[in-house]
Backbone as CSV, one residue per row, in Angstrom:
resi,resn,N_x,N_y,N_z,CA_x,CA_y,CA_z,C_x,C_y,C_z
1,UNK,0.840,-1.191,0.000,0.000,0.000,0.000,0.877,1.244,0.000
2,UNK,0.339,2.349,-0.558,1.107,3.583,-0.555,1.003,4.256,0.815
3,UNK,1.738,5.346,1.008,1.815,5.987,2.316,0.450,6.503,2.767
4,UNK,-0.277,7.150,1.872,-1.587,7.691,2.251,-2.533,6.583,2.687
5,UNK,-2.508,5.469,1.976,-3.372,4.343,2.332,-2.964,3.755,3.684
6,UNK,-1.647,3.679,3.921,-1.150,3.174,5.202,-1.648,4.042,6.352
7,UNK,-1.553,5.368,6.191,-1.986,6.288,7.234,-3.490,6.158,7.471
8,UNK,-4.263,6.150,6.394,-5.719,6.066,6.514,-6.150,4.758,7.170
9,UNK,-5.481,3.674,6.814,-5.846,2.358,7.338,-5.561,2.241,8.834
10,UNK,-4.510,2.899,9.300,-4.056,2.672,10.671,-4.272,3.845,11.619
11,UNK,-4.860,4.922,11.157,-5.092,6.039,12.069,-6.279,5.733,12.977
12,UNK,-6.374,6.432,14.133,-7.460,6.161,15.087,-8.826,6.353,14.453
13,UNK,-9.773,5.502,14.890,-11.150,5.601,14.418,-11.958,6.497,15.343
14,UNK,-12.922,7.183,14.774,-13.807,8.008,15.578,-14.821,7.118,16.288
15,UNK,-15.136,7.452,17.518,-16.116,6.668,18.266,-16.615,7.456,19.456
16,UNK,-17.720,7.025,20.019,-18.319,7.772,21.109,-18.123,7.167,22.478
17,UNK,-17.428,6.033,22.558,-17.236,5.360,23.839,-15.953,5.836,24.520
18,UNK,-15.961,5.820,25.859,-14.751,6.190,26.604,-13.633,5.188,26.350
19,UNK,-13.967,3.890,26.407,-13.010,2.828,26.098,-13.357,2.267,24.723
20,UNK,-12.394,2.313,23.811,-12.626,1.798,22.470,-11.375,1.094,21.976
21,UNK,-11.542,-0.062,21.344,-10.415,-0.795,20.789,-10.061,-0.248,19.410
22,UNK,-8.798,0.143,19.240,-8.302,0.478,17.911,-7.989,-0.792,17.136
23,UNK,-7.510,-1.794,17.836,-7.400,-3.155,17.329,-7.426,-4.072,18.546
24,UNK,-7.245,-5.355,18.368,-7.424,-6.288,19.476,-6.392,-6.119,20.592
25,UNK,-5.314,-5.372,20.330,-4.232,-5.240,21.303,-3.935,-3.797,21.686
26,UNK,-4.816,-2.866,21.310,-4.570,-1.454,21.563,-5.865,-0.779,22.001
27,UNK,-5.832,-0.174,23.190,-6.998,0.495,23.755,-6.870,2.005,23.604
28,UNK,-7.939,2.628,23.118,-8.033,4.081,23.004,-8.994,4.569,24.086
29,UNK,-8.491,5.357,25.037,-9.325,5.932,26.082,-9.616,7.378,25.719
30,UNK,-10.886,7.688,25.465,-11.315,9.058,25.185,-11.502,9.731,26.539
31,UNK,-10.455,10.391,27.003,-10.384,10.838,28.392,-10.983,12.223,28.583
32,UNK,-11.860,12.313,29.575,-12.394,13.591,30.020,-12.633,13.459,31.523
33,UNK,-11.554,13.557,32.291,-11.593,13.303,33.724,-10.372,12.506,34.117
34,UNK,-10.575,11.322,34.692,-9.434,10.506,35.103,-9.719,9.030,34.879
35,UNK,-8.645,8.275,34.734,-8.725,6.835,34.552,-7.518,6.219,35.235
36,UNK,-7.676,4.990,35.726,-6.570,4.261,36.341,-6.068,3.231,35.350
37,UNK,-4.744,3.182,35.135,-4.168,2.269,34.155,-2.912,1.619,34.713
38,UNK,-2.585,0.484,34.171,-1.375,-0.230,34.556,-0.158,0.610,34.193
39,UNK,0.752,0.790,35.123,1.949,1.581,34.868,2.747,0.972,33.718
40,UNK,3.212,1.821,32.831,3.996,1.363,31.695,3.178,0.965,30.488
41,UNK,1.842,1.074,30.581,0.993,0.642,29.472,0.740,1.746,28.455
42,UNK,1.094,3.001,28.763,0.867,4.109,27.836,1.854,4.029,26.671
43,UNK,1.305,4.012,25.452,2.196,4.015,24.283,2.139,5.351,23.544
44,UNK,1.063,6.138,23.764,0.947,7.458,23.148,-0.244,8.177,23.768
45,UNK,-0.259,9.503,23.628,-1.448,10.259,24.034,-1.463,11.596,23.310
46,UNK,-2.669,12.161,23.201,-2.826,13.491,22.626,-3.744,14.291,23.533
47,UNK,-3.610,15.611,23.500,-4.425,16.458,24.357,-3.679,16.878,25.603
48,UNK,-4.420,17.300,26.605,-3.853,17.793,27.860,-4.059,16.740,28.939
49,UNK,-3.099,15.844,29.082,-3.194,14.726,30.029,-1.967,14.726,30.926
50,UNK,-2.193,14.559,32.223,-1.087,14.435,33.173,-1.136,13.063,33.820
51,UNK,0.017,12.608,34.299,0.134,11.264,34.860,0.714,11.339,36.260
52,UNK,0.184,10.488,37.124,0.698,10.388,38.485,0.854,8.918,38.827
53,UNK,2.065,8.529,39.195,2.317,7.149,39.558,1.717,6.802,40.903
54,UNK,1.199,5.579,41.006,0.619,5.073,42.246,1.185,3.678,42.471
55,UNK,2.211,3.588,43.332,2.863,2.291,43.491,2.738,1.707,44.884
56,UNK,2.202,2.473,45.842,2.045,1.946,47.188,1.031,0.819,47.197
57,UNK,1.215,-0.146,48.080,0.316,-1.303,48.114,-0.834,-1.139,49.086
58,UNK,-0.884,-0.077,49.833,-1.932,0.077,50.834,-2.569,1.456,50.754
59,UNK,-3.889,1.517,50.795,-4.613,2.770,50.960,-4.767,3.589,49.695
60,UNK,-5.913,4.227,49.519,-6.136,5.149,48.422,-6.098,4.485,47.063
61,UNK,-5.841,5.282,46.031,-5.687,4.759,44.680,-4.253,4.305,44.544
62,UNK,-4.021,3.008,44.677,-2.649,2.511,44.784,-2.413,1.327,43.861
63,UNK,-1.449,0.494,44.220,-1.130,-0.685,43.435,-2.236,-1.713,43.528
64,UNK,-2.230,-2.672,42.598,-3.235,-3.717,42.597,-2.926,-4.808,43.624
65,UNK,-1.674,-5.114,43.785,-1.326,-6.301,44.557,-0.397,-5.976,45.715
66,UNK,-0.545,-6.729,46.787,0.283,-6.508,47.963,1.720,-6.951,47.714
67,UNK,2.651,-6.190,48.272,4.067,-6.471,48.050,4.443,-7.861,48.535
68,UNK,3.845,-8.322,49.623,4.212,-9.630,50.167,3.851,-10.759,49.197
69,UNK,2.881,-10.489,48.310,2.464,-11.526,47.381,3.265,-11.510,46.097
70,UNK,3.798,-10.365,45.708,4.468,-10.258,44.414,5.935,-9.880,44.506
71,UNK,6.422,-9.603,45.679,7.782,-9.126,45.924,7.941,-7.658,45.565
72,UNK,7.211,-7.187,44.564,7.375,-5.788,44.163,6.051,-5.072,43.906
73,UNK,4.950,-5.820,43.904,3.653,-5.195,43.658,3.447,-4.910,42.177
74,UNK,2.258,-4.477,41.827,1.952,-4.096,40.460,1.549,-2.635,40.455
75,UNK,2.468,-1.727,40.119,2.157,-0.302,40.193,1.179,0.114,39.100
76,UNK,0.405,1.136,39.405,-0.533,1.692,38.441,-0.306,3.191,38.347
77,UNK,-0.983,3.814,37.392,-0.886,5.262,37.243,-2.291,5.833,37.078
78,UNK,-2.448,7.075,37.484,-3.693,7.791,37.271,-3.463,8.821,36.177
79,UNK,-4.235,8.731,35.105,-4.152,9.697,34.009,-5.342,10.637,34.121
80,UNK,-5.069,11.944,34.116,-6.125,12.943,34.284,-6.032,14.000,33.197
81,UNK,-7.202,14.507,32.777,-7.242,15.576,31.784,-8.214,15.270,30.667
82,UNK,-7.942,15.837,29.515,-8.768,15.607,28.329,-7.868,15.252,27.148
83,UNK,-8.335,14.321,26.350,-7.563,13.900,25.189,-7.749,12.416,24.943
84,UNK,-6.850,11.853,24.170,-6.894,10.421,23.867,-5.648,9.750,24.441
85,UNK,-5.862,8.691,25.192,-4.788,7.928,25.822,-4.772,6.537,25.199
86,UNK,-3.616,6.126,24.696,-3.493,4.836,24.017,-2.694,3.880,24.889
87,UNK,-3.288,2.716,25.177,-2.703,1.759,26.107,-2.545,0.393,25.453
88,UNK,-1.476,-0.314,25.844,-1.243,-1.682,25.399,-0.355,-2.369,26.426
89,UNK,-0.327,-3.710,26.386,0.458,-4.462,27.365,1.018,-5.728,26.720
90,UNK,2.242,-5.649,26.243,2.970,-6.809,25.722,2.189,-7.591,24.665
91,UNK,1.491,-6.903,23.804,0.728,-7.524,22.711,-0.362,-8.472,23.194
92,UNK,-0.765,-8.339,24.436,-1.873,-9.157,24.927,-3.184,-8.638,24.348
93,UNK,-4.134,-9.540,24.153,-5.449,-9.148,23.663,-6.212,-8.415,24.758
94,UNK,-7.002,-7.433,24.349,-7.727,-6.599,25.306,-9.218,-6.896,25.207
95,UNK,-9.834,-7.070,26.365,-11.272,-7.284,26.448,-11.871,-6.130,27.255
96,UNK,-12.911,-5.487,26.729,-13.574,-4.392,27.435,-14.865,-4.915,28.046
97,UNK,-15.006,-4.737,29.350,-16.195,-5.172,30.072,-16.918,-3.953,30.621
98,UNK,-18.223,-3.911,30.455,-19.044,-2.824,30.991,-19.751,-3.337,32.244
99,UNK,-19.353,-2.820,33.391,-19.957,-3.245,34.651,-21.135,-2.348,35.011
100,UNK,-22.260,-2.974,35.336,-23.398,-2.216,35.852,-23.143,-1.842,37.304
101,UNK,-24.006,-1.001,37.857,-23.884,-0.604,39.261,-23.912,-1.841,40.156
102,UNK,-22.925,-1.941,41.041,-22.768,-3.037,41.997,-22.345,-4.357,41.350
103,UNK,-22.184,-4.395,40.043,-21.696,-5.618,39.397,-20.207,-5.751,39.660
104,UNK,-19.761,-6.958,39.991,-18.392,-7.163,40.447,-17.699,-8.258,39.647
105,UNK,-16.410,-8.051,39.402,-15.579,-9.087,38.816,-14.236,-9.069,39.518
106,UNK,-13.674,-10.232,39.759,-12.371,-10.363,40.394,-11.356,-10.738,39.329
107,UNK,-10.258,-9.961,39.228,-9.314,-10.105,38.125,-7.889,-10.223,38.662
108,UNK,-7.120,-11.101,38.037,-5.694,-11.184,38.329,-5.054,-9.822,38.070
109,UNK,-4.229,-9.341,38.991,-3.631,-8.017,38.856,-2.834,-7.816,37.591
110,UNK,-2.149,-8.870,37.111,-1.386,-8.769,35.866,-2.272,-8.495,34.665
111,UNK,-3.557,-8.828,34.811,-4.455,-8.797,33.660,-5.394,-7.606,33.663
112,UNK,-5.237,-6.675,34.593,-6.025,-5.442,34.584,-5.234,-4.370,33.831
113,UNK,-5.796,-3.878,32.739,-5.115,-2.846,31.955,-5.548,-1.448,32.390
114,UNK,-6.862,-1.237,32.541,-7.361,0.092,32.909,-8.807,-0.021,33.362
115,UNK,-9.252,0.974,34.135,-10.666,1.061,34.482,-11.021,2.512,34.779
116,UNK,-12.293,2.833,34.569,-12.762,4.191,34.798,-12.751,4.524,36.282
117,UNK,-12.647,5.809,36.581,-12.579,6.243,37.980,-13.867,5.961,38.739
118,UNK,-14.976,5.717,38.027,-16.239,5.388,38.687,-16.253,3.969,39.237
119,UNK,-15.282,3.159,38.831,-15.190,1.774,39.294,-14.419,1.727,40.609
120,UNK,-15.004,1.114,41.613,-14.328,0.917,42.888,-13.510,-0.370,42.840
121,UNK,-12.374,-0.389,43.524,-11.590,-1.613,43.555,-11.057,-1.877,44.951
122,UNK,-10.802,-3.143,45.187,-10.296,-3.578,46.490,-9.391,-4.778,46.293
123,UNK,-8.248,-4.765,46.952,-7.344,-5.904,46.932,-7.887,-6.966,47.880
124,UNK,-8.038,-8.177,47.389,-8.573,-9.258,48.212,-7.652,-10.471,48.159
125,UNK,-7.419,-11.049,49.313,-6.619,-12.259,49.411,-7.496,-13.383,49.940
126,UNK,-7.548,-14.477,49.197,-8.327,-15.634,49.621,-7.389,-16.576,50.350
127,UNK,-7.473,-16.566,51.675,-6.523,-17.303,52.495,-6.650,-18.813,52.337
128,UNK,-7.817,-19.283,51.895,-8.024,-20.728,51.797,-7.270,-21.349,50.633
129,UNK,-6.775,-20.503,49.721,-6.030,-21.026,48.586,-4.592,-21.269,49.011
130,UNK,-4.129,-22.481,48.844,-2.781,-22.842,49.285,-2.017,-23.483,48.139
131,UNK,-0.698,-23.572,48.290,0.112,-24.339,47.365,0.848,-23.505,46.342
132,UNK,0.238,-22.431,45.846,0.911,-21.628,44.827,1.159,-20.216,45.288
133,UNK,0.806,-19.873,46.519,1.102,-18.563,47.081,1.135,-18.678,48.586
134,UNK,2.224,-18.234,49.195,2.375,-18.366,50.635,1.292,-17.615,51.391
135,UNK,0.818,-16.509,50.823,-0.185,-15.708,51.511,-1.598,-15.931,51.025
136,UNK,-1.791,-16.899,50.104,-3.102,-17.084,49.516,-3.160,-16.443,48.142
137,UNK,-4.309,-16.513,47.508,-4.495,-15.950,46.181,-4.966,-14.506,46.289
138,UNK,-4.231,-13.575,45.676,-4.560,-12.153,45.752,-5.000,-11.650,44.388
139,UNK,-6.236,-11.162,44.324,-6.792,-10.609,43.098,-7.354,-9.226,43.375
140,UNK,-7.842,-8.589,42.327,-8.423,-7.263,42.456,-9.924,-7.362,42.217
141,UNK,-10.707,-6.941,43.182,-12.161,-6.886,43.034,-12.534,-5.533,42.431
142,UNK,-13.205,-5.548,41.297,-13.637,-4.336,40.606,-15.161,-4.298,40.617
143,UNK,-15.722,-3.181,41.103,-17.167,-3.057,41.261,-17.659,-1.844,40.471
144,UNK,-18.660,-2.066,39.608,-19.197,-1.012,38.763,-20.067,-0.027,39.512
145,UNK,-20.463,1.019,38.778,-20.544,1.059,37.316,-19.286,1.591,36.657
146,UNK,-19.083,1.179,35.400,-17.978,1.713,34.625,-17.334,0.666,33.737
147,UNK,-16.420,1.135,32.892,-15.720,0.259,31.953,-14.426,-0.264,32.569
148,UNK,-14.136,-1.517,32.281,-12.913,-2.172,32.725,-12.268,-2.830,31.513
149,UNK,-10.968,-2.646,31.335,-10.233,-3.309,30.263,-9.282,-4.323,30.875
150,UNK,-9.436,-5.590,30.506,-8.546,-6.638,30.982,-7.805,-7.230,29.791
151,UNK,-6.689,-7.903,30.068,-5.871,-8.458,28.999,-5.743,-9.963,29.143
152,UNK,-5.580,-10.633,28.007,-5.375,-12.077,27.998,-4.314,-12.434,26.975
153,UNK,-3.558,-13.471,27.265,-2.668,-14.047,26.262,-3.528,-14.918,25.351
154,UNK,-3.792,-14.455,24.151,-4.648,-15.194,23.244,-6.123,-14.949,23.548
155,UNK,-6.970,-15.706,22.857,-8.407,-15.558,23.009,-8.884,-16.267,24.267
156,UNK,-9.613,-15.581,25.148,-10.022,-16.206,26.406,-11.129,-17.237,26.208
157,UNK,-11.265,-18.100,27.199,-12.351,-19.063,27.266,-13.133,-18.779,28.542
158,UNK,-14.454,-18.671,28.427,-15.308,-18.405,29.585,-16.055,-19.677,29.934
159,UNK,-15.883,-20.133,31.164,-16.465,-21.388,31.628,-17.473,-21.131,32.738
160,UNK,-18.449,-22.024,32.844,-19.435,-21.959,33.911,-19.096,-23.000,34.972
161,UNK,-19.222,-22.645,36.259,-19.022,-23.636,37.306,-20.085,-24.744,37.203
162,UNK,-19.778,-25.952,37.711,-18.544,-26.290,38.423,-17.390,-26.561,37.456
163,UNK,-16.190,-26.088,37.831,-15.021,-26.262,36.985,-13.771,-26.096,37.846
164,UNK,-12.694,-26.750,37.442,-11.382,-26.580,38.076,-10.434,-25.985,37.055
165,UNK,-9.597,-25.046,37.505,-8.698,-24.359,36.575,-7.287,-24.292,37.135
166,UNK,-6.333,-24.159,36.234,-4.938,-23.918,36.605,-4.833,-22.471,37.084
167,UNK,-4.326,-22.229,38.298,-4.210,-20.851,38.791,-3.402,-19.953,37.860
168,UNK,-2.396,-20.508,37.195,-1.527,-19.713,36.329,-2.184,-19.336,35.009
169,UNK,-3.317,-19.969,34.696,-4.040,-19.659,33.464,-5.372,-18.972,33.746
170,UNK,-5.680,-18.732,35.013,-6.957,-18.139,35.388,-6.843,-16.622,35.389
171,UNK,-7.722,-15.952,34.658,-7.681,-14.507,34.500,-8.647,-13.805,35.440
172,UNK,-9.891,-14.300,35.513,-10.919,-13.580,36.261,-12.083,-14.505,36.584
173,UNK,-12.927,-14.043,37.520,-14.173,-14.749,37.796,-15.194,-13.773,38.366
174,UNK,-16.469,-14.161,38.273,-17.545,-13.317,38.776,-18.664,-14.188,39.343
175,UNK,-19.255,-13.740,40.451,-20.368,-14.436,41.115,-20.016,-15.858,41.519
176,UNK,-18.756,-16.109,41.780,-18.302,-17.391,42.289,-16.965,-17.172,42.971
177,UNK,-16.641,-17.996,43.946,-15.391,-17.858,44.694,-14.672,-19.200,44.716
178,UNK,-13.371,-19.219,44.390,-12.671,-20.501,44.324,-12.200,-20.991,45.683
179,UNK,-12.045,-22.286,45.746,-11.314,-22.923,46.834,-10.174,-23.703,46.180
180,UNK,-9.318,-24.313,46.973,-8.186,-25.034,46.401,-8.496,-26.519,46.281
181,UNK,-7.936,-27.104,45.238,-8.063,-28.547,45.020,-6.687,-29.079,44.674
182,UNK,-6.307,-30.176,45.293,-4.990,-30.768,45.046,-5.161,-32.103,44.334
183,UNK,-4.464,-32.250,43.233,-4.487,-33.494,42.467,-3.091,-34.100,42.508
184,UNK,-2.911,-35.065,43.399,-1.568,-35.658,43.575,-1.126,-36.446,42.347
185,UNK,-2.063,-36.901,41.544,-1.685,-37.674,40.362,-0.849,-36.847,39.400
186,UNK,-1.161,-35.551,39.303,-0.411,-34.695,38.386,1.040,-34.538,38.808
187,UNK,1.311,-34.648,40.103,2.687,-34.477,40.577,3.596,-35.598,40.095
188,UNK,3.010,-36.708,39.652,3.804,-37.842,39.181,3.985,-37.851,37.666
189,UNK,3.400,-36.853,37.003,3.497,-36.829,35.544,4.812,-36.182,35.113
190,UNK,5.538,-36.848,34.259,6.832,-36.343,33.789,6.619,-35.058,32.999
191,UNK,7.434,-34.055,33.312,7.367,-32.801,32.581,6.382,-31.815,33.150
192,UNK,5.610,-32.216,34.165,4.660,-31.299,34.774,5.286,-30.647,35.993
193,UNK,4.998,-29.369,36.189,5.518,-28.682,37.361,4.675,-29.029,38.573
194,UNK,5.272,-28.904,39.755,4.552,-29.219,40.980,3.375,-28.281,41.194
195,UNK,3.441,-27.069,40.583,2.350,-26.113,40.737,1.050,-26.656,40.169
196,UNK,1.151,-27.542,39.179,-0.053,-28.032,38.535,-0.795,-29.059,39.384
197,UNK,-0.234,-29.433,40.518,-0.969,-30.312,41.427,-2.072,-29.539,42.144
198,UNK,-2.019,-28.213,42.085,-3.034,-27.379,42.720,-3.905,-26.730,41.654
199,UNK,-5.204,-26.775,41.878,-6.133,-26.098,40.978,-7.070,-25.208,41.789
200,UNK,-7.687,-24.273,41.092,-8.786,-23.516,41.671,-10.065,-24.291,41.388
201,UNK,-10.857,-24.474,42.403,-12.106,-25.222,42.249,-13.283,-24.270,42.443
202,UNK,-14.071,-24.103,41.381,-15.259,-23.259,41.418,-16.474,-24.166,41.447
203,UNK,-17.272,-24.066,42.491,-18.422,-24.937,42.652,-19.722,-24.152,42.434
204,UNK,-20.828,-24.848,42.549,-22.130,-24.213,42.352,-22.477,-24.128,40.886
205,UNK,-23.484,-23.323,40.594,-23.955,-23.198,39.213,-24.077,-21.751,38.769
206,UNK,-23.589,-20.816,39.589,-23.694,-19.393,39.267,-22.352,-18.837,38.791
207,UNK,-22.433,-17.732,38.053,-21.232,-16.998,37.687,-20.484,-17.594,36.507
208,UNK,-19.225,-17.111,36.327,-18.389,-17.587,35.238,-16.923,-17.420,35.620
209,UNK,-16.052,-18.116,34.892,-14.610,-18.079,35.112,-13.938,-17.848,33.762
210,UNK,-12.946,-16.945,33.726,-12.221,-16.641,32.493,-10.822,-17.246,32.578
211,UNK,-10.470,-18.056,31.597,-9.118,-18.617,31.513,-8.511,-18.241,30.172
212,UNK,-7.184,-18.351,30.094,-6.464,-18.026,28.857,-5.601,-19.213,28.452
213,UNK,-5.272,-19.329,27.160,-4.445,-20.437,26.688,-2.961,-20.181,26.932
214,UNK,-2.634,-19.878,28.166,-1.268,-19.488,28.513,-1.134,-19.561,30.027
215,UNK,0.016,-20.042,30.496,0.267,-20.102,31.928,1.267,-19.024,32.325
216,UNK,0.849,-18.118,33.197,1.738,-17.077,33.691,2.815,-17.716,34.573
217,UNK,4.070,-17.511,34.206,5.156,-18.109,34.978,5.762,-17.139,35.968
218,UNK,5.553,-15.825,35.741,6.059,-14.839,36.693,5.093,-14.698,37.849
219,UNK,5.424,-13.845,38.847,4.514,-13.609,39.964,3.199,-13.039,39.468
220,UNK,2.078,-13.684,39.832,0.801,-13.198,39.366,-0.214,-13.063,40.478
221,UNK,0.089,-13.522,41.709,-0.898,-13.412,42.763,-0.692,-12.211,43.635
């Protein structure tokens, strides 16, 4: 294609939503106020936007995950002003979820890209989960109303309970809470890591669980 065609094909699209995908791996935030985003996810912006880092693990608008669980936490930033903010995270696919008032989803901290300031969040540790985290499983509870952008390695799969999942491949869940399940048979399989002897067990018939075709090997709880 010639230069003009290249520019026309790849320039931002006009849209009326605050969160809009430019492509499957790039989020365009039409900012008029403030938004919370994963630190380091900004690839470009236009307009009058300022940034403030939020890396503390306790209190206020801060990091997603506690330092004791990740060794360093997952810092975030607050972007404020008016303009367009473009976000991406290691070529991961982006999913935009619209939460109604009081609607809640629990998301792995590594997989939260951004959310509107109207969304409340809380760091939660499920102490009953053992085997893959000394302090339990730590996720971020996001409560609407507002838009939330999460990321996945590849196309996600949404499952209904009852189901068991690999903690390293589990992205999010809603209206269900996991407990731990240990499968000793997996520990005897050649080539399998000991972590795979532990699964998240979602029981009941309500809610859903999001998994990805990829196992996070770095700190994710």
